[in-house]
Tab-separated table of C-alpha atoms and ligand atoms in Angstrom:
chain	number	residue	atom	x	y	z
A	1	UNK	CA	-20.399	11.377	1.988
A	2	UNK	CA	-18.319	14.156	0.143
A	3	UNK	CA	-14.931	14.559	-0.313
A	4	UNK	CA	-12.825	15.685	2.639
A	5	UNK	CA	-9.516	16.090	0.884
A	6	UNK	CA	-8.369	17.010	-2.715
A	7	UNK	CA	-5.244	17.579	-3.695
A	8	UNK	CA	-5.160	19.448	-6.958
A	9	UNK	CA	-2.317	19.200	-9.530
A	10	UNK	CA	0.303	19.359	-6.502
A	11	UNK	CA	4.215	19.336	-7.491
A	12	UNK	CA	7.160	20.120	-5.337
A	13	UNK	CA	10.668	21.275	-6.566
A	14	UNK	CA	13.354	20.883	-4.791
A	15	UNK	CA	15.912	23.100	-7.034
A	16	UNK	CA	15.890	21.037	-10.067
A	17	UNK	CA	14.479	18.190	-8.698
A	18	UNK	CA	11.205	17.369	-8.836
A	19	UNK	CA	10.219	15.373	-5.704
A	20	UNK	CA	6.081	15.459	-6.517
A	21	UNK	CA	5.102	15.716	-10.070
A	22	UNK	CA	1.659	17.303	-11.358
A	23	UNK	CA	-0.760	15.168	-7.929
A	24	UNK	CA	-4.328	14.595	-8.600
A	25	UNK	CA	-6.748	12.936	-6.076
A	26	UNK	CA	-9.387	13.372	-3.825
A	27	UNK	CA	-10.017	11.103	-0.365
A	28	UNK	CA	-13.474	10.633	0.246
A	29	UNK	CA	-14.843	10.912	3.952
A	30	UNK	CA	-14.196	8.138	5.976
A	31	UNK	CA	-12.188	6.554	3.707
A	32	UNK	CA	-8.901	4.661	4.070
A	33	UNK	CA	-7.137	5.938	1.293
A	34	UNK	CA	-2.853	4.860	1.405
A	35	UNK	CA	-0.024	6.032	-1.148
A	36	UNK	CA	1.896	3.310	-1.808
A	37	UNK	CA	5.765	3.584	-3.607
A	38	UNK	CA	9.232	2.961	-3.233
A	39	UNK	CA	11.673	4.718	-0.803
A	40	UNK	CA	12.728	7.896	-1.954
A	41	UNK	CA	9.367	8.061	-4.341
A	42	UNK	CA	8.515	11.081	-2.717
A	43	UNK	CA	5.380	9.615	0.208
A	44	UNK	CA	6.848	11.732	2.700
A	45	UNK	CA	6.527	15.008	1.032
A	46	UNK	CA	3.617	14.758	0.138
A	47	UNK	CA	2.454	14.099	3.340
A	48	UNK	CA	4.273	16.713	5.044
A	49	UNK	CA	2.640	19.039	2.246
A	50	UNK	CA	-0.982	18.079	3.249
A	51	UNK	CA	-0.073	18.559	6.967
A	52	UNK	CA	1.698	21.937	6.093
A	53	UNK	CA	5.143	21.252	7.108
A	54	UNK	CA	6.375	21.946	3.836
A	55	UNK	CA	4.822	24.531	1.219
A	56	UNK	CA	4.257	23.378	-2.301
A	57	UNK	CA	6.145	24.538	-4.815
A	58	UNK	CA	2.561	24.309	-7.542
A	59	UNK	CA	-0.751	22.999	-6.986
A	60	UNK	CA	-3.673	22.926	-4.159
A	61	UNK	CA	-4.231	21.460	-1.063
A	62	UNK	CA	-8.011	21.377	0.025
A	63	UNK	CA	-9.843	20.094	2.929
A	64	UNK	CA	-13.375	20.131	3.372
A	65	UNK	CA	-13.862	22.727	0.797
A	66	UNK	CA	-11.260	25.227	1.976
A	67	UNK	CA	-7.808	25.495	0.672
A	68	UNK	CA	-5.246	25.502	2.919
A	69	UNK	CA	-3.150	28.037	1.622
A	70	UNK	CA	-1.343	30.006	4.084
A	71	UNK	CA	-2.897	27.904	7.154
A	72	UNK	CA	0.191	26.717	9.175
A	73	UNK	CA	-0.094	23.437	10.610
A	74	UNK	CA	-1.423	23.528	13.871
A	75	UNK	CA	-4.774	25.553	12.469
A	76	UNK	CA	-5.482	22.397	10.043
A	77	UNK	CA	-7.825	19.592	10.904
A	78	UNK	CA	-5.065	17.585	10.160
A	79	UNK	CA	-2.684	15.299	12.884
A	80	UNK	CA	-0.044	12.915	12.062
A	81	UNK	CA	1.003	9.893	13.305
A	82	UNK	CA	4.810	9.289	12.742
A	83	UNK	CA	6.572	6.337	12.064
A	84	UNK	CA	8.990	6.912	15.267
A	85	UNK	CA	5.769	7.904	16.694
A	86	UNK	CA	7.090	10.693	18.774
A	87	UNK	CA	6.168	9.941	22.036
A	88	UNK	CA	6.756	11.662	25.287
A	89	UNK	CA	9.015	8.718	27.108
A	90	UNK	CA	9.100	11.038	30.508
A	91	UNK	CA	5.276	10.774	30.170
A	92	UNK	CA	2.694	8.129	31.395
A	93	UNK	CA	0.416	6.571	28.318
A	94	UNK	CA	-2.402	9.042	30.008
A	95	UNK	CA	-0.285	12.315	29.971
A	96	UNK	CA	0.752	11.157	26.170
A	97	UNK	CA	-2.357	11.327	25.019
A	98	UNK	CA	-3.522	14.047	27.227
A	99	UNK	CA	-0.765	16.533	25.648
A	100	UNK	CA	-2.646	17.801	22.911
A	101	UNK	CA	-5.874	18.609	25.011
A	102	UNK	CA	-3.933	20.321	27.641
A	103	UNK	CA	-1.923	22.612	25.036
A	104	UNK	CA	-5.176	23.819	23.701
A	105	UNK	CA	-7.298	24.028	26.641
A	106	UNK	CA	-6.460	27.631	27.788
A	107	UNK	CA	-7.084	28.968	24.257
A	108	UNK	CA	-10.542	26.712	23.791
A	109	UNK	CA	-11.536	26.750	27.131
A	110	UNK	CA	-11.817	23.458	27.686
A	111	UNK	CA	-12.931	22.002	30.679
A	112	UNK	CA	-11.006	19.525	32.957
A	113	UNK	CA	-14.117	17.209	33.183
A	114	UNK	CA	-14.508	16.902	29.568
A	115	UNK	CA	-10.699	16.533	28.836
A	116	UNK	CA	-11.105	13.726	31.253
A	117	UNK	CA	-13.754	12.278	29.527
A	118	UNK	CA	-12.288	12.496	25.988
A	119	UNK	CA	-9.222	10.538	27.172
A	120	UNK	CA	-10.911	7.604	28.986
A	121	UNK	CA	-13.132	7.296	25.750
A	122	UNK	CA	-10.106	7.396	23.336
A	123	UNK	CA	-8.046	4.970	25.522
A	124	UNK	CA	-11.244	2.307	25.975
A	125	UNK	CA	-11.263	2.596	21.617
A	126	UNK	CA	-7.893	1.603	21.413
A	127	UNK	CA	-7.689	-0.811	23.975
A	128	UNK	CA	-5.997	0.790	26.406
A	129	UNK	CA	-7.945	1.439	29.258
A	130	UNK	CA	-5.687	-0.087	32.350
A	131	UNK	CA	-2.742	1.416	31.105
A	132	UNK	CA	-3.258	4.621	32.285
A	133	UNK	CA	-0.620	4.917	34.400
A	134	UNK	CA	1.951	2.933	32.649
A	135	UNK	CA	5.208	4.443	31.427
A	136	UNK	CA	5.326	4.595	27.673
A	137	UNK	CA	8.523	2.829	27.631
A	138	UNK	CA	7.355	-0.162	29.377
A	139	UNK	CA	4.889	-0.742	26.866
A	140	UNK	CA	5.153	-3.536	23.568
A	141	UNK	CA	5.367	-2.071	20.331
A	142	UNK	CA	1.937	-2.590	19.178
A	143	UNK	CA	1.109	-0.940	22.381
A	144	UNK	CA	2.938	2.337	21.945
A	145	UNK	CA	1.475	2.233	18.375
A	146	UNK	CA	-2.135	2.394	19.830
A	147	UNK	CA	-0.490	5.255	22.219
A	148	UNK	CA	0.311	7.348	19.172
A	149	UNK	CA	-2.637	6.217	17.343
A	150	UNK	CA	-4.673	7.570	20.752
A	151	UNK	CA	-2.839	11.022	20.872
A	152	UNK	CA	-3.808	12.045	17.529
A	153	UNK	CA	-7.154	10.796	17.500
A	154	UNK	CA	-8.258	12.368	20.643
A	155	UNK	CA	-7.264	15.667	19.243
A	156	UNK	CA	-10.604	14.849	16.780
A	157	UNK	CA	-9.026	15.965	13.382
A	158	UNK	CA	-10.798	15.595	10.312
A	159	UNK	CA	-8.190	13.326	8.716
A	160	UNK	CA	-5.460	11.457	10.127
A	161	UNK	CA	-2.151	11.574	8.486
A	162	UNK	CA	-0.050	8.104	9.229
A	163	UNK	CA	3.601	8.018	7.895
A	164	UNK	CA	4.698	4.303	7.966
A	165	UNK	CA	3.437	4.167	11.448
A	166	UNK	CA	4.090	0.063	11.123
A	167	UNK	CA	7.337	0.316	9.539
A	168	UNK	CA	9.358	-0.012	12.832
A	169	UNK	CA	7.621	-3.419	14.337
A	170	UNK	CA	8.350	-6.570	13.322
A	171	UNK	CA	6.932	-9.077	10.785
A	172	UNK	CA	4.423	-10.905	13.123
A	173	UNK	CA	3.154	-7.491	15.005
A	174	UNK	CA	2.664	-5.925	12.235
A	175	UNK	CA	0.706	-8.296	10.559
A	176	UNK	CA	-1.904	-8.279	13.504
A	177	UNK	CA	-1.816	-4.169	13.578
A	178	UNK	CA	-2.771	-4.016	10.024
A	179	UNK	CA	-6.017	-5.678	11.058
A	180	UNK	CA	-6.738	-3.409	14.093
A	181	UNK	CA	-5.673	-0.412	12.364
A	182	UNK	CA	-8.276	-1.350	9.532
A	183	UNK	CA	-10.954	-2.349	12.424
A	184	UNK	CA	-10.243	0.733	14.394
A	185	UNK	CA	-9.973	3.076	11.262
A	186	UNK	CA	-14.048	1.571	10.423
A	187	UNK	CA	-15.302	2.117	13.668
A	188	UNK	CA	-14.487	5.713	14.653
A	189	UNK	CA	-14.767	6.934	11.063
A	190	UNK	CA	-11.994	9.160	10.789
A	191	UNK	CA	-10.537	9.675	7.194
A	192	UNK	CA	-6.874	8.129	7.024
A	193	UNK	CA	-4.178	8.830	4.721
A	194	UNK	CA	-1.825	6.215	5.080
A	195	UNK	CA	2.103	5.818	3.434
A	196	UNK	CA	3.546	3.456	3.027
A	197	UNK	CA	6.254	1.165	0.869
A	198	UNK	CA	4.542	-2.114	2.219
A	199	UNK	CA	2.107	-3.206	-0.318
A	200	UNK	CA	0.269	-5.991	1.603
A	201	UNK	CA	-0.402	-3.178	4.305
A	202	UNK	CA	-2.225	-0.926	2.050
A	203	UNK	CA	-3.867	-3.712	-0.104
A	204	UNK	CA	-5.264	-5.290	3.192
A	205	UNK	CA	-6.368	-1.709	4.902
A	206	UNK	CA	-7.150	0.502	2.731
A	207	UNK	CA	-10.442	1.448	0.434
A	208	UNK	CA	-8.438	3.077	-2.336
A	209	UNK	CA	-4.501	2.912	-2.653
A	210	UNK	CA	-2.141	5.405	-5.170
A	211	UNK	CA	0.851	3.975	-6.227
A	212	UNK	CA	3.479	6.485	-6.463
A	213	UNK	CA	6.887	6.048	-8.723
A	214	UNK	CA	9.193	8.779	-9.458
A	215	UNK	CA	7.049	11.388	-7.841
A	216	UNK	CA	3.888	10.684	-10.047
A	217	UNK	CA	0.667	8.239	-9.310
A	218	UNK	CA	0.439	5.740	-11.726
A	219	UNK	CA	-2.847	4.409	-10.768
A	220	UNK	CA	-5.739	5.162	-8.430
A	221	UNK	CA	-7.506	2.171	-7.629
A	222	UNK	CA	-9.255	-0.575	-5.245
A	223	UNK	CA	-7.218	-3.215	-4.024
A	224	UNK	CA	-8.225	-5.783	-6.140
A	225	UNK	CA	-8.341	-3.850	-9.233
A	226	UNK	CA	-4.992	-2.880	-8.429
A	227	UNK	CA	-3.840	-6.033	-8.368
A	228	UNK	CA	-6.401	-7.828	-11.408
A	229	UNK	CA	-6.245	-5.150	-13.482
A	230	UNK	CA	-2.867	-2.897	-13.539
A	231	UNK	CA	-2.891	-0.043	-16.086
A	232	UNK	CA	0.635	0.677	-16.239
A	233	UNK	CA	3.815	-1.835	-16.314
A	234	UNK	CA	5.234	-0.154	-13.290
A	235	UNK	CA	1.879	-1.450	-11.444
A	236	UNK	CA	1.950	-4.629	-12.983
A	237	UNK	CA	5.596	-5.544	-11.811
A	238	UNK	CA	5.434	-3.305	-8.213
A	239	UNK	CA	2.195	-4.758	-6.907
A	240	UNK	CA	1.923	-8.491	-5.584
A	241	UNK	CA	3.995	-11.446	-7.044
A	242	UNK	CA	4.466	-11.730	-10.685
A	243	UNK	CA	6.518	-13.057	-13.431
A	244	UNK	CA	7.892	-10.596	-15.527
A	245	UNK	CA	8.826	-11.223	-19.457
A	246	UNK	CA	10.300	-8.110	-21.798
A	247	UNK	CA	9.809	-8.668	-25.418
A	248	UNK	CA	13.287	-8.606	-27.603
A	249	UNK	CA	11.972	-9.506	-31.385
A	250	UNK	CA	8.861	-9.393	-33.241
A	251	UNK	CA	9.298	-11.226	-37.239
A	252	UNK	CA	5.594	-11.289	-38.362
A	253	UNK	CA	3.414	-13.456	-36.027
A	254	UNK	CA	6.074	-14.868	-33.752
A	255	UNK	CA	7.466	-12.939	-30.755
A	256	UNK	CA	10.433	-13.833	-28.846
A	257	UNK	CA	11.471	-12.846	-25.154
A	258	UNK	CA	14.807	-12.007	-24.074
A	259	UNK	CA	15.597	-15.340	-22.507
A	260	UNK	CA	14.452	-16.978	-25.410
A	261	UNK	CA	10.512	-17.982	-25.246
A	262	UNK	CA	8.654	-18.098	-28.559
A	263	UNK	CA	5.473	-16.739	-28.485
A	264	UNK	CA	2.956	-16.002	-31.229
A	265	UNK	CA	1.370	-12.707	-31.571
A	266	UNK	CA	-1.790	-14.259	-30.896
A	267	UNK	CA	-0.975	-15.342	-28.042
A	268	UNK	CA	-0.609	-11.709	-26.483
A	269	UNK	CA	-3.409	-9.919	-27.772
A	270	UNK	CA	-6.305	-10.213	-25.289
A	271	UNK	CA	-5.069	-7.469	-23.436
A	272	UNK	CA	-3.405	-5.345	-25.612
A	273	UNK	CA	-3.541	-3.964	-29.072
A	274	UNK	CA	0.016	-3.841	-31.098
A	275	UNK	CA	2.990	-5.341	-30.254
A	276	UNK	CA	3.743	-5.413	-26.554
A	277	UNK	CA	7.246	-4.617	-25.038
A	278	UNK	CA	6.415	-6.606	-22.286
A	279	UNK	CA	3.952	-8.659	-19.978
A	280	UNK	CA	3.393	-10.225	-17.054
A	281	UNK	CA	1.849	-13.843	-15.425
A	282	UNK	CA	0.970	-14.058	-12.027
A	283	UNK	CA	2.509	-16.797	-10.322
A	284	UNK	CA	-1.213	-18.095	-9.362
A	285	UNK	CA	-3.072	-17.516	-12.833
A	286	UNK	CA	-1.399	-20.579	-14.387
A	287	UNK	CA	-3.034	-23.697	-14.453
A	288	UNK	CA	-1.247	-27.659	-14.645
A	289	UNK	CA	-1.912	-29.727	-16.803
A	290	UNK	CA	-4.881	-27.580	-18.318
A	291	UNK	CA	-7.630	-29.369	-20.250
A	292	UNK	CA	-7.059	-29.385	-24.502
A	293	UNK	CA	-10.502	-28.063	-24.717
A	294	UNK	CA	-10.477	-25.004	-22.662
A	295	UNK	CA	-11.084	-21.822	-24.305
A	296	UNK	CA	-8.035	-18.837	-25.050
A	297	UNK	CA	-5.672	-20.762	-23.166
A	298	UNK	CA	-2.361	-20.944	-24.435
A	299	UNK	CA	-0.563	-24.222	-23.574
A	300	UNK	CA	3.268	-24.905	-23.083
A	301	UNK	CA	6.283	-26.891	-20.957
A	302	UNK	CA	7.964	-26.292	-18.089
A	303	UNK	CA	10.398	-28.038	-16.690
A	304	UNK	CA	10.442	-27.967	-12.725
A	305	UNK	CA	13.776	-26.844	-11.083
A	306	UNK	CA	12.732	-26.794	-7.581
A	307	UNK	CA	10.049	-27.241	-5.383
A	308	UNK	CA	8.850	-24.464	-2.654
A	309	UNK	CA	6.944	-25.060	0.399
A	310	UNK	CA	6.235	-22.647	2.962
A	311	UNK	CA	4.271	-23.922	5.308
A	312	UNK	CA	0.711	-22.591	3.614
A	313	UNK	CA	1.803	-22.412	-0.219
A	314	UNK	CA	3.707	-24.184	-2.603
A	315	UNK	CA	5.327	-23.044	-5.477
A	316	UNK	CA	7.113	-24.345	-7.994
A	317	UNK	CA	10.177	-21.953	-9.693
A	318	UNK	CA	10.523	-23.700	-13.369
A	319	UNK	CA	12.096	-23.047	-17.040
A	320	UNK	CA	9.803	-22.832	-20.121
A	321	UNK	CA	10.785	-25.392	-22.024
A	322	UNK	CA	13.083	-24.148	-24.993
A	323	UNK	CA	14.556	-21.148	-23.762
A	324	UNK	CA	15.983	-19.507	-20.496
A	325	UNK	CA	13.030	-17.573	-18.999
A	326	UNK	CA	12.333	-18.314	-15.277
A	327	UNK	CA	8.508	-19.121	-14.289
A	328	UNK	CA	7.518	-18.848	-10.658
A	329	UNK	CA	4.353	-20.980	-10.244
A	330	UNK	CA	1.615	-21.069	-7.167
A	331	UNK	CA	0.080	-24.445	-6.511
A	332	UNK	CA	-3.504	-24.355	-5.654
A	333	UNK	CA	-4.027	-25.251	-1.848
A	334	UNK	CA	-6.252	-28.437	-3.742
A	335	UNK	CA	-3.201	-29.621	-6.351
A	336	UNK	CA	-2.617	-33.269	-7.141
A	337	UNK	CA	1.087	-33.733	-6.699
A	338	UNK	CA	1.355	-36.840	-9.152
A	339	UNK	CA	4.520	-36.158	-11.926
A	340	UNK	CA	5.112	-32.639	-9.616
A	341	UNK	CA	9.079	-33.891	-9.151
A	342	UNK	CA	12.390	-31.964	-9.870
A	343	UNK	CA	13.709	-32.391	-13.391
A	344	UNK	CA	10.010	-33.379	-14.344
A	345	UNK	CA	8.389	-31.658	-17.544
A	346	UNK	CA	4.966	-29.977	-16.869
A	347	UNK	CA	2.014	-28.898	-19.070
A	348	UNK	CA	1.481	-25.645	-18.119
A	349	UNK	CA	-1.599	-23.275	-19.421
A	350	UNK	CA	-2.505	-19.511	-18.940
A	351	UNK	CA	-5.455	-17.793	-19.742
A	352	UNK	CA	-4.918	-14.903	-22.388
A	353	UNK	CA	-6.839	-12.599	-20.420
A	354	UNK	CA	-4.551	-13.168	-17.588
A	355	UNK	CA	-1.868	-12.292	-19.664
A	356	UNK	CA	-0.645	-8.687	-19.034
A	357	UNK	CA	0.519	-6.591	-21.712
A	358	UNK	CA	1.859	-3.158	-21.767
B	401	ATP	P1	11.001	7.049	2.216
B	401	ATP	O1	9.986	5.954	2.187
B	401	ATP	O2	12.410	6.547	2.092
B	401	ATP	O3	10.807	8.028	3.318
B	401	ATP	P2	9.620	8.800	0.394
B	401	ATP	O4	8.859	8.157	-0.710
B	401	ATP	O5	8.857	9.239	1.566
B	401	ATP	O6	10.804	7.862	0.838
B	401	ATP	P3	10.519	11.531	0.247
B	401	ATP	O7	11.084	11.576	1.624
B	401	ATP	O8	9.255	12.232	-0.011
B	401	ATP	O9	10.396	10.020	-0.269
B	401	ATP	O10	11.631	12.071	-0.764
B	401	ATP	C1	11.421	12.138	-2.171
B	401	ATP	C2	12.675	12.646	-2.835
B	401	ATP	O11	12.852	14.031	-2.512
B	401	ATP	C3	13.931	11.929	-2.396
B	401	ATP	O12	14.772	11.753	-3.521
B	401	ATP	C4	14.575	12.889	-1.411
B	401	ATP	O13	15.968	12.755	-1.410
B	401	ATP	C5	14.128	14.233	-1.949
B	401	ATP	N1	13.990	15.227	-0.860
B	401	ATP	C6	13.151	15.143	0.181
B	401	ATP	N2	13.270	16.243	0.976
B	401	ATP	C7	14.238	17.027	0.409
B	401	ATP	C8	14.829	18.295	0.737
B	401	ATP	N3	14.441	18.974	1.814
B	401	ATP	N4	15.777	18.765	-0.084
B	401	ATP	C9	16.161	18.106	-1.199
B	401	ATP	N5	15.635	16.894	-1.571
B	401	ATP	C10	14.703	16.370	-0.788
């Protein structure tokens, strides 16, 4: 497998503002890769400059070896699935997803038989086979989704373009489309490009995930490296749960935070060199009542403000002891809940390595 898209030092100006900043990446074939950022972090564009909606101000787009310079969007093997998903409400799920075929067939000379046959497999993939005849509007969310998904698939592109294509259903839906999308995605092959601002949906789907701030990627990476091992703060805070701590002093060894937790410098140099501005705990790396013995773990008090149960996790929001900083912590599922209590004072340990310091 090769590499069906790079995008080469890609930046978009809108007058003075820069909406994409200096892009570098490549998708490999077959991949799920998803660009994950903020509102307004410039996704969209970017998106719309792969699919040649919008022309680049600097920088390359190439697929499968060619660049796309110059080739207007209907000549790329590129289709898009929007977030409103566009679909044809006058239209039956069958002539949705027909549409495409039937625009092109005069100028490809497609058959009737074959059109035919391209549809019923492409609806049987998605699950839709029975629907045929169904209005578009009559259908659940999820549904429609696998409509859109369907119409742009059929049309056999090379990569699939999704823009937030989940954003619009709601919690529980969406949760159960991120798995189908990932199961569907696997078993046809197709390359996706997926955007979104959702970061469980592109840590659960995807093979490789950007995340984009201020029209730059910060970091290229796997899921889980994403989320064990962040090379930039913006990562560190933007992806998953996490406690966040800035630095305010430094006077020799001993650090302080701006709410007031004294730190030595010891304590914060596992994973970084200097003096850090700030770093970052997740919720789930810190350990009660940790064993005297154990090895580069720093020890110190909490005391427990209030107790938070969910239903499949519970966490416990805190105060280190001496100072005003704020210390979410995640229970394991197997935690004794002896001297856990409101008001109650809590050793509390964290392993230097997962200690985050930028
Ligand atoms: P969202 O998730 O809200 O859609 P996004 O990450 O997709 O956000 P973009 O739509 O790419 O962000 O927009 C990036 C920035 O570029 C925004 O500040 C936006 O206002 C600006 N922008 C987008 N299109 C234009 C345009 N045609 N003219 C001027 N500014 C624009």
């Amino acid at each position: 497998m090769g590499k069906i898209l790079e995008i080469k030092n890609l930046s978009k100006y809108f007058d003075d503002f820069t909406a994409v900043k200096n892009v570098d990446f490549s998708v490999e074939e077959g991949g799920f890769f998803s660009i994950l950022g903020s509102s307004g972090c410039g996704k969209t564009t970017l998106l719309r400059i792969i699919a040649g909606f919008q022309q680049q101000s600097e920088g390359e787009v190439i697929i499968r070896g060619q660049s796309m310079k110059g080739i207007p969007p209907e000549k790329r093997p590129v289709n898009i699935v929007f977030q409103n998903l566009a679909l044809f409400p006058m239209m039956n799920v069958r002539e949705n997803v027909a549409f495409g075929l039937n625009r092109i067939r005069k100028r490809q000379k497609l058959k009737t038989a074959d059109i035919n046959s391209k549809i019923n497999e492409m609806l049987e993939r998605v699950g839709l086979n029975g629907y045929e005849k169904k209005k578009v509007t009559d259908l659940s969310g999820g549904q429609r989704q696998r409509v859109a998904i369907a119409r742009s698939l059929v049309m056999n592109p090379s990569i699939l373009l999704l823009d937030e294509p989940l954003g619009a259903l709601d919690r529980k839906l969406r949760e159960h489309m991120k798995v189908e999308l990932k199961l569907l995605q696997k078993e046809i092959g197709t390359t996706f490009v997926y955007i979104t601002h959702d970061q469980s949906e592109a840590l659960v789907m995807s093979d490789q995930v950007a995340v984009m701030h201020d029209g730059q990627f910060e970091q290229i990476d796997t899921p889980r490296n994403l989320y064990k091992n962040p090379r930039t703060s913006f990562v560190a805070g933007f992806v998953g749960d996490t406690n966040r701590f800035e630095l305010a002093s430094t006077e020799g060894d001993s650090l302080m935070t701006k709410g007031g937790w004294k730190l030595s410098r010891s304590d914060l140099t596992m994973t970084s060199p200097g003096t850090p501005e700030v770093f970052f705990i997740r919720p789930e790396a810190l350990i009660i009542n940790p064993d005297s013995s154990m090895n580069d773990v720093d020890q110190f008090e909490v005391m427990i403000k209030t107790i938070l149960f969910d239903g499949s996790n519970t966490k416990l929001s805190t105060i280190v002891n001496d100072s005003r900083e704020e210390l979410l912590i995640s229970l394991p599922q197997n935690a004794q809940f002896d001297g856990i209590e409101e008001g109650h004072t809590l050793n509390v340990g964290v392993h230097r390595n997962d200690v985050k310091c930028f």
